[in-house]
PDB file of N, CA and C in Angstrom:
ATOM      1  N   UNK A1005       1.380   5.071 -36.676  1.00 81.00           N
ATOM      2  CA  UNK A1005      -0.270   4.344 -36.590  1.00 81.00           C
ATOM      3  C   UNK A1005       0.507   2.170 -36.285  1.00 81.00           C
ATOM      4  N   UNK A1006       0.116   2.220 -35.069  1.00 88.00           N
ATOM      5  CA  UNK A1006       0.054   0.728 -34.405  1.00 88.00           C
ATOM      6  C   UNK A1006      -0.240  -0.486 -35.688  1.00 88.00           C
ATOM      7  N   UNK A1007       0.459  -2.011 -35.667  1.00 90.00           N
ATOM      8  CA  UNK A1007      -0.263  -2.798 -36.522  1.00 90.00           C
ATOM      9  C   UNK A1007      -1.496  -3.361 -35.971  1.00 90.00           C
ATOM     10  N   UNK A1008      -2.757  -3.706 -36.155  1.00 90.00           N
ATOM     11  CA  UNK A1008      -3.388  -5.699 -35.948  1.00 90.00           C
ATOM     12  C   UNK A1008      -2.771  -6.180 -34.636  1.00 90.00           C
ATOM     13  N   UNK A1009      -3.249  -6.879 -33.915  1.00 89.00           N
ATOM     14  CA  UNK A1009      -4.200  -6.611 -33.573  1.00 89.00           C
ATOM     15  C   UNK A1009      -3.463  -5.605 -32.407  1.00 89.00           C
ATOM     16  N   UNK A1010      -2.675  -5.344 -32.347  1.00 94.00           N
ATOM     17  CA  UNK A1010      -2.629  -4.060 -30.807  1.00 94.00           C
ATOM     18  C   UNK A1010      -3.631  -2.953 -31.170  1.00 94.00           C
ATOM     19  N   UNK A1011      -3.594  -2.866 -32.414  1.00 95.00           N
ATOM     20  CA  UNK A1011      -4.682  -1.219 -32.018  1.00 95.00           C
ATOM     21  C   UNK A1011      -6.208  -1.402 -31.552  1.00 95.00           C
ATOM     22  N   UNK A1012      -6.528  -2.611 -32.124  1.00 96.00           N
ATOM     23  CA  UNK A1012      -7.285  -2.773 -31.446  1.00 96.00           C
ATOM     24  C   UNK A1012      -7.902  -3.227 -30.369  1.00 96.00           C
ATOM     25  N   UNK A1013      -6.525  -3.319 -29.573  1.00 96.00           N
ATOM     26  CA  UNK A1013      -6.740  -3.723 -27.832  1.00 96.00           C
ATOM     27  C   UNK A1013      -6.602  -3.178 -27.572  1.00 96.00           C
ATOM     28  N   UNK A1014      -5.818  -1.548 -28.337  1.00 97.00           N
ATOM     29  CA  UNK A1014      -5.926  -0.326 -27.416  1.00 97.00           C
ATOM     30  C   UNK A1014      -7.010   0.133 -27.137  1.00 97.00           C
ATOM     31  N   UNK A1015      -7.737   0.145 -28.720  1.00 96.00           N
ATOM     32  CA  UNK A1015      -8.380   0.721 -28.660  1.00 96.00           C
ATOM     33  C   UNK A1015     -10.057   0.553 -27.841  1.00 96.00           C
ATOM     34  N   UNK A1016     -10.234  -0.955 -27.459  1.00 96.00           N
ATOM     35  CA  UNK A1016     -11.186  -1.569 -26.780  1.00 96.00           C
ATOM     36  C   UNK A1016     -10.747  -1.327 -25.353  1.00 96.00           C
ATOM     37  N   UNK A1017      -9.399  -1.327 -24.937  1.00 96.00           N
ATOM     38  CA  UNK A1017      -9.020  -1.590 -23.405  1.00 96.00           C
ATOM     39  C   UNK A1017      -9.234   0.052 -22.872  1.00 96.00           C
ATOM     40  N   UNK A1018      -9.201   1.238 -23.559  1.00 97.00           N
ATOM     41  CA  UNK A1018      -9.901   2.736 -23.118  1.00 97.00           C
ATOM     42  C   UNK A1018     -10.818   3.233 -23.300  1.00 97.00           C
ATOM     43  N   UNK A1019     -11.772   2.412 -24.420  1.00 96.00           N
ATOM     44  CA  UNK A1019     -12.967   2.403 -23.732  1.00 96.00           C
ATOM     45  C   UNK A1019     -13.719   1.409 -22.958  1.00 96.00           C
ATOM     46  N   UNK A1020     -13.207   0.815 -22.122  1.00 93.00           N
ATOM     47  CA  UNK A1020     -13.296  -0.351 -21.150  1.00 93.00           C
ATOM     48  C   UNK A1020     -12.089   0.552 -19.825  1.00 93.00           C
ATOM     49  N   UNK A1021     -11.222  -0.474 -19.165  1.00 89.00           N
ATOM     50  CA  UNK A1021     -10.783   0.301 -17.788  1.00 89.00           C
ATOM     51  C   UNK A1021      -9.047   0.642 -18.135  1.00 89.00           C
ATOM     52  N   UNK A1022      -9.001   1.261 -19.009  1.00 97.00           N
ATOM     53  CA  UNK A1022      -7.782   1.757 -19.668  1.00 97.00           C
ATOM     54  C   UNK A1022      -7.237   3.114 -19.601  1.00 97.00           C
ATOM     55  N   UNK A1023      -6.003   4.218 -19.565  1.00 97.00           N
ATOM     56  CA  UNK A1023      -6.279   5.620 -19.576  1.00 97.00           C
ATOM     57  C   UNK A1023      -4.476   5.656 -20.023  1.00 97.00           C
ATOM     58  N   UNK A1024      -4.280   6.573 -20.933  1.00 98.00           N
ATOM     59  CA  UNK A1024      -2.943   7.252 -20.899  1.00 98.00           C
ATOM     60  C   UNK A1024      -2.647   8.181 -20.643  1.00 98.00           C
ATOM     61  N   UNK A1025      -1.219   7.515 -20.200  1.00 97.00           N
ATOM     62  CA  UNK A1025      -0.407   8.313 -19.338  1.00 97.00           C
ATOM     63  C   UNK A1025       0.370   9.112 -19.749  1.00 97.00           C
ATOM     64  N   UNK A1026       0.920  10.382 -18.807  1.00 95.00           N
ATOM     65  CA  UNK A1026       2.282  11.379 -19.201  1.00 95.00           C
ATOM     66  C   UNK A1026       3.429  10.024 -19.483  1.00 95.00           C
ATOM     67  N   UNK A1027       4.032   9.610 -19.507  1.00 85.00           N
ATOM     68  CA  UNK A1027       5.206   9.305 -19.021  1.00 85.00           C
ATOM     69  C   UNK A1027       6.781  10.189 -19.570  1.00 85.00           C
ATOM     70  N   UNK A1028       6.877  10.919 -19.118  1.00 88.00           N
ATOM     71  CA  UNK A1028       7.841  12.088 -19.943  1.00 88.00           C
ATOM     72  C   UNK A1028       7.917  12.473 -20.652  1.00 88.00           C
ATOM     73  N   UNK A1029       7.999  11.851 -21.703  1.00 93.00           N
ATOM     74  CA  UNK A1029       8.657  12.786 -23.538  1.00 93.00           C
ATOM     75  C   UNK A1029       6.867  11.652 -23.847  1.00 93.00           C
ATOM     76  N   UNK A1030       7.044  10.647 -24.320  1.00 96.00           N
ATOM     77  CA  UNK A1030       5.623   9.940 -24.217  1.00 96.00           C
ATOM     78  C   UNK A1030       4.241   9.478 -23.516  1.00 96.00           C
ATOM     79  N   UNK A1031       3.167   9.081 -24.288  1.00 97.00           N
ATOM     80  CA  UNK A1031       2.867   8.420 -23.084  1.00 97.00           C
ATOM     81  C   UNK A1031       3.051   7.381 -23.142  1.00 97.00           C
ATOM     82  N   UNK A1032       2.007   6.224 -22.187  1.00 97.00           N
ATOM     83  CA  UNK A1032       1.787   4.513 -22.089  1.00 97.00           C
ATOM     84  C   UNK A1032       0.810   4.381 -22.155  1.00 97.00           C
ATOM     85  N   UNK A1033       0.060   3.023 -21.560  1.00 98.00           N
ATOM     86  CA  UNK A1033      -1.294   2.922 -21.540  1.00 98.00           C
ATOM     87  C   UNK A1033      -1.109   1.912 -20.549  1.00 98.00           C
ATOM     88  N   UNK A1034      -2.376   2.729 -18.999  1.00 98.00           N
ATOM     89  CA  UNK A1034      -1.665   1.586 -18.405  1.00 98.00           C
ATOM     90  C   UNK A1034      -3.753   0.958 -18.281  1.00 98.00           C
ATOM     91  N   UNK A1035      -3.276  -0.434 -18.189  1.00 98.00           N
ATOM     92  CA  UNK A1035      -4.917  -1.564 -18.394  1.00 98.00           C
ATOM     93  C   UNK A1035      -5.192  -1.494 -16.507  1.00 98.00           C
ATOM     94  N   UNK A1036      -6.164  -1.487 -15.982  1.00 96.00           N
ATOM     95  CA  UNK A1036      -6.456  -1.661 -14.250  1.00 96.00           C
ATOM     96  C   UNK A1036      -8.112  -2.452 -14.864  1.00 96.00           C
ATOM     97  N   UNK A1037      -7.512  -3.934 -14.041  1.00 96.00           N
ATOM     98  CA  UNK A1037      -8.477  -5.062 -13.781  1.00 96.00           C
ATOM     99  C   UNK A1037      -9.166  -4.984 -12.621  1.00 96.00           C
ATOM    100  N   UNK A1038     -10.358  -5.295 -11.193  1.00 95.00           N
ATOM    101  CA  UNK A1038      -9.728  -5.821 -10.032  1.00 95.00           C
ATOM    102  C   UNK A1038      -9.289  -7.530 -10.438  1.00 95.00           C
ATOM    103  N   UNK A1039      -8.449  -7.589  -9.157  1.00 97.00           N
ATOM    104  CA  UNK A1039      -8.243  -8.741  -9.188  1.00 97.00           C
ATOM    105  C   UNK A1039      -8.655  -9.986  -9.846  1.00 97.00           C
ATOM    106  N   UNK A1040      -9.544 -10.281  -9.597  1.00 97.00           N
ATOM    107  CA  UNK A1040     -10.806 -11.067  -9.836  1.00 97.00           C
ATOM    108  C   UNK A1040     -10.584 -11.634 -12.073  1.00 97.00           C
ATOM    109  N   UNK A1041     -10.311 -10.453 -12.106  1.00 97.00           N
ATOM    110  CA  UNK A1041     -10.054 -10.509 -14.229  1.00 97.00           C
ATOM    111  C   UNK A1041      -8.660 -10.706 -14.369  1.00 97.00           C
ATOM    112  N   UNK A1042      -7.728 -11.427 -13.407  1.00 98.00           N
ATOM    113  CA  UNK A1042      -5.873 -10.844 -13.807  1.00 98.00           C
ATOM    114  C   UNK A1042      -5.991 -12.015 -15.046  1.00 98.00           C
ATOM    115  N   UNK A1043      -6.660 -13.268 -15.396  1.00 98.00           N
ATOM    116  CA  UNK A1043      -6.387 -13.586 -17.061  1.00 98.00           C
ATOM    117  C   UNK A1043      -6.401 -12.890 -17.894  1.00 98.00           C
ATOM    118  N   UNK A1044      -7.819 -12.447 -18.309  1.00 98.00           N
ATOM    119  CA  UNK A1044      -8.133 -11.666 -18.949  1.00 98.00           C
ATOM    120  C   UNK A1044      -7.321 -10.777 -18.700  1.00 98.00           C
ATOM    121  N   UNK A1045      -5.891  -9.792 -18.049  1.00 98.00           N
ATOM    122  CA  UNK A1045      -5.314  -9.216 -18.393  1.00 98.00           C
ATOM    123  C   UNK A1045      -3.703  -9.752 -18.423  1.00 98.00           C
ATOM    124  N   UNK A1046      -3.810 -11.053 -17.722  1.00 98.00           N
ATOM    125  CA  UNK A1046      -2.810 -11.766 -19.129  1.00 98.00           C
ATOM    126  C   UNK A1046      -2.808 -11.795 -20.061  1.00 98.00           C
ATOM    127  N   UNK A1047      -4.767 -12.234 -21.030  1.00 98.00           N
ATOM    128  CA  UNK A1047      -4.780 -11.898 -22.694  1.00 98.00           C
ATOM    129  C   UNK A1047      -3.856 -11.309 -23.114  1.00 98.00           C
ATOM    130  N   UNK A1048      -4.512 -10.151 -22.622  1.00 98.00           N
ATOM    131  CA  UNK A1048      -3.878  -8.641 -22.817  1.00 98.00           C
ATOM    132  C   UNK A1048      -2.392  -8.385 -22.677  1.00 98.00           C
ATOM    133  N   UNK A1049      -1.724  -8.977 -22.485  1.00 98.00           N
ATOM    134  CA  UNK A1049      -1.049  -8.546 -22.493  1.00 98.00           C
ATOM    135  C   UNK A1049      -0.007  -9.419 -23.381  1.00 98.00           C
ATOM    136  N   UNK A1050      -0.490 -11.069 -23.578  1.00 98.00           N
ATOM    137  CA  UNK A1050      -0.007 -11.587 -24.492  1.00 98.00           C
ATOM    138  C   UNK A1050      -0.240 -10.903 -26.171  1.00 98.00           C
ATOM    139  N   UNK A1051      -1.254 -10.344 -25.934  1.00 97.00           N
ATOM    140  CA  UNK A1051      -1.795  -9.752 -27.591  1.00 97.00           C
ATOM    141  C   UNK A1051      -0.461  -7.885 -27.384  1.00 97.00           C
ATOM    142  N   UNK A1052      -0.170  -7.721 -26.327  1.00 98.00           N
ATOM    143  CA  UNK A1052       0.320  -6.389 -26.777  1.00 98.00           C
ATOM    144  C   UNK A1052       1.699  -6.497 -26.391  1.00 98.00           C
ATOM    145  N   UNK A1053       2.122  -7.614 -25.621  1.00 97.00           N
ATOM    146  CA  UNK A1053       3.618  -8.272 -25.921  1.00 97.00           C
ATOM    147  C   UNK A1053       4.337  -7.610 -26.524  1.00 97.00           C
ATOM    148  N   UNK A1054       4.774  -7.416 -27.406  1.00 96.00           N
ATOM    149  CA  UNK A1054       5.693  -6.059 -27.736  1.00 96.00           C
ATOM    150  C   UNK A1054       5.721  -4.740 -27.485  1.00 96.00           C
ATOM    151  N   UNK A1055       4.678  -4.355 -26.890  1.00 97.00           N
ATOM    152  CA  UNK A1055       4.885  -2.509 -26.597  1.00 97.00           C
ATOM    153  C   UNK A1055       4.927  -2.741 -24.460  1.00 97.00           C
ATOM    154  N   UNK A1056       4.640  -4.398 -24.080  1.00 98.00           N
ATOM    155  CA  UNK A1056       4.876  -3.803 -23.131  1.00 98.00           C
ATOM    156  C   UNK A1056       5.819  -3.463 -22.461  1.00 98.00           C
ATOM    157  N   UNK A1057       5.844  -2.926 -21.008  1.00 98.00           N
ATOM    158  CA  UNK A1057       7.109  -2.214 -20.411  1.00 98.00           C
ATOM    159  C   UNK A1057       7.393  -3.754 -19.530  1.00 98.00           C
ATOM    160  N   UNK A1058       6.298  -4.387 -19.283  1.00 98.00           N
ATOM    161  CA  UNK A1058       6.256  -5.599 -18.314  1.00 98.00           C
ATOM    162  C   UNK A1058       4.954  -6.655 -18.065  1.00 98.00           C
ATOM    163  N   UNK A1059       5.346  -8.088 -17.817  1.00 99.00           N
ATOM    164  CA  UNK A1059       4.304  -8.691 -17.372  1.00 99.00           C
ATOM    165  C   UNK A1059       3.786  -7.768 -16.669  1.00 99.00           C
ATOM    166  N   UNK A1060       1.707  -8.474 -16.602  1.00 99.00           N
ATOM    167  CA  UNK A1060       1.159  -8.192 -15.476  1.00 99.00           C
ATOM    168  C   UNK A1060       1.580  -8.381 -13.805  1.00 99.00           C
ATOM    169  N   UNK A1061       0.768  -7.566 -12.990  1.00 98.00           N
ATOM    170  CA  UNK A1061       1.216  -7.375 -11.734  1.00 98.00           C
ATOM    171  C   UNK A1061      -0.036  -7.426 -10.820  1.00 98.00           C
ATOM    172  N   UNK A1062      -0.125  -7.902  -9.791  1.00 98.00           N
ATOM    173  CA  UNK A1062      -1.267  -7.381  -9.004  1.00 98.00           C
ATOM    174  C   UNK A1062      -0.204  -6.233  -7.880  1.00 98.00           C
ATOM    175  N   UNK A1063      -1.489  -5.043  -7.728  1.00 98.00           N
ATOM    176  CA  UNK A1063      -1.148  -4.207  -7.444  1.00 98.00           C
ATOM    177  C   UNK A1063      -2.566  -4.096  -6.047  1.00 98.00           C
ATOM    178  N   UNK A1064      -2.295  -3.348  -4.926  1.00 98.00           N
ATOM    179  CA  UNK A1064      -2.794  -2.849  -4.423  1.00 98.00           C
ATOM    180  C   UNK A1064      -3.018  -1.464  -4.033  1.00 98.00           C
ATOM    181  N   UNK A1065      -3.929  -0.888  -4.933  1.00 95.00           N
ATOM    182  CA  UNK A1065      -4.440   0.633  -4.603  1.00 95.00           C
ATOM    183  C   UNK A1065      -5.383   1.206  -3.557  1.00 95.00           C
ATOM    184  N   UNK A1066      -5.158   1.844  -2.992  1.00 97.00           N
ATOM    185  CA  UNK A1066      -5.616   2.431  -2.097  1.00 97.00           C
ATOM    186  C   UNK A1066      -6.456   3.658  -2.251  1.00 97.00           C
ATOM    187  N   UNK A1067      -7.849   4.150  -1.910  1.00 96.00           N
ATOM    188  CA  UNK A1067      -8.582   4.722  -2.446  1.00 96.00           C
ATOM    189  C   UNK A1067      -9.156   5.956  -1.522  1.00 96.00           C
ATOM    190  N   UNK A1068      -8.275   6.991  -1.259  1.00 96.00           N
ATOM    191  CA  UNK A1068      -9.094   7.468  -0.125  1.00 96.00           C
ATOM    192  C   UNK A1068     -10.529   8.548  -0.410  1.00 96.00           C
ATOM    193  N   UNK A1069     -11.047   8.489  -1.010  1.00 97.00           N
ATOM    194  CA  UNK A1069     -12.860   8.986  -1.255  1.00 97.00           C
ATOM    195  C   UNK A1069     -13.319   8.112  -0.484  1.00 97.00           C
ATOM    196  N   UNK A1070     -12.989   6.783  -0.311  1.00 97.00           N
ATOM    197  CA  UNK A1070     -13.500   5.572   0.740  1.00 97.00           C
ATOM    198  C   UNK A1070     -12.646   5.508   1.783  1.00 97.00           C
ATOM    199  N   UNK A1071     -11.703   5.182   2.089  1.00 98.00           N
ATOM    200  CA  UNK A1071     -10.343   5.379   2.644  1.00 98.00           C
ATOM    201  C   UNK A1071     -10.342   3.494   2.921  1.00 98.00           C
ATOM    202  N   UNK A1072     -10.415   2.753   1.706  1.00 98.00           N
ATOM    203  CA  UNK A1072     -10.188   1.638   1.675  1.00 98.00           C
ATOM    204  C   UNK A1072      -9.015   1.259   0.697  1.00 98.00           C
ATOM    205  N   UNK A1073      -8.530   0.340   0.799  1.00 98.00           N
ATOM    206  CA  UNK A1073      -7.681  -0.535  -0.873  1.00 98.00           C
ATOM    207  C   UNK A1073      -8.401  -1.319  -0.924  1.00 98.00           C
ATOM    208  N   UNK A1074      -8.471  -1.810  -2.428  1.00 97.00           N
ATOM    209  CA  UNK A1074      -8.683  -2.513  -3.726  1.00 97.00           C
ATOM    210  C   UNK A1074      -7.167  -3.181  -3.896  1.00 97.00           C
ATOM    211  N   UNK A1075      -7.513  -4.383  -4.246  1.00 98.00           N
ATOM    212  CA  UNK A1075      -6.621  -5.664  -4.977  1.00 98.00           C
ATOM    213  C   UNK A1075      -7.550  -5.495  -6.274  1.00 98.00           C
ATOM    214  N   UNK A1076      -5.458  -4.754  -7.785  1.00 97.00           N
ATOM    215  CA  UNK A1076      -6.687  -5.246  -8.633  1.00 97.00           C
ATOM    216  C   UNK A1076      -5.056  -5.777  -9.656  1.00 97.00           C
ATOM    217  N   UNK A1077      -5.605  -6.144 -11.140  1.00 98.00           N
ATOM    218  CA  UNK A1077      -4.418  -6.088 -11.593  1.00 98.00           C
ATOM    219  C   UNK A1077      -3.725  -5.378 -12.780  1.00 98.00           C
ATOM    220  N   UNK A1078      -2.336  -5.115 -13.634  1.00 98.00           N
ATOM    221  CA  UNK A1078      -2.040  -3.969 -13.479  1.00 98.00           C
ATOM    222  C   UNK A1078      -1.293  -4.532 -14.986  1.00 98.00           C
ATOM    223  N   UNK A1079      -1.277  -3.876 -15.908  1.00 98.00           N
ATOM    224  CA  UNK A1079      -0.789  -3.890 -16.963  1.00 98.00           C
ATOM    225  C   UNK A1079       0.107  -2.641 -17.372  1.00 98.00           C
ATOM    226  N   UNK A1080       1.488  -2.203 -17.906  1.00 98.00           N
ATOM    227  CA  UNK A1080       1.281  -1.060 -18.725  1.00 98.00           C
ATOM    228  C   UNK A1080       2.508  -1.309 -20.215  1.00 98.00           C
ATOM    229  N   UNK A1081       2.383  -0.739 -20.654  1.00 97.00           N
ATOM    230  CA  UNK A1081       2.775  -0.454 -22.029  1.00 97.00           C
ATOM    231  C   UNK A1081       3.850   0.557 -21.458  1.00 97.00           C
ATOM    232  N   UNK A1082       5.435   0.352 -22.847  1.00 97.00           N
ATOM    233  CA  UNK A1082       6.172   0.925 -22.217  1.00 97.00           C
ATOM    234  C   UNK A1082       5.684   2.339 -23.430  1.00 97.00           C
ATOM    235  N   UNK A1083       5.668   3.781 -22.663  1.00 96.00           N
ATOM    236  CA  UNK A1083       6.121   4.650 -23.518  1.00 96.00           C
ATOM    237  C   UNK A1083       6.316   4.954 -24.702  1.00 96.00           C
ATOM    238  N   UNK A1084       5.158   4.726 -25.771  1.00 96.00           N
ATOM    239  CA  UNK A1084       5.947   4.678 -26.840  1.00 96.00           C
ATOM    240  C   UNK A1084       5.683   5.810 -27.929  1.00 96.00           C
ATOM    241  N   UNK A1085       6.121   7.142 -28.922  1.00 95.00           N
ATOM    242  CA  UNK A1085       5.630   8.170 -29.611  1.00 95.00           C
ATOM    243  C   UNK A1085       4.346   8.101 -30.058  1.00 95.00           C
ATOM    244  N   UNK A1086       3.771   6.396 -30.634  1.00 94.00           N
ATOM    245  CA  UNK A1086       2.608   5.843 -31.140  1.00 94.00           C
ATOM    246  C   UNK A1086       1.413   6.764 -30.288  1.00 94.00           C
ATOM    247  N   UNK A1087       1.896   6.097 -29.308  1.00 94.00           N
ATOM    248  CA  UNK A1087       0.570   6.288 -28.014  1.00 94.00           C
ATOM    249  C   UNK A1087       0.143   7.747 -27.655  1.00 94.00           C
ATOM    250  N   UNK A1088       1.225   8.946 -28.862  1.00 89.00           N
ATOM    251  CA  UNK A1088       1.187  10.215 -28.473  1.00 89.00           C
ATOM    252  C   UNK A1088       0.264  11.770 -28.947  1.00 89.00           C
TER     253      UNK A1088
END
């Protein structure tokens, strides 16, 4: 089990705009928010820094359902057994 506040931030994020992705052997957390929430993603990075893969970044995501792109703020953790 992960220590606090990591555990609480992960659970709260999974209830919102985050998901778990399999990345090889273990799982990682991916947090995705609209670009306007970049400061919030940076706050989450400060809390998750011990397991973060890199600082948050801005990405453009293509939504083929509606045929347009959206700007996102994204944060990935490292793939770790505690998330598996």
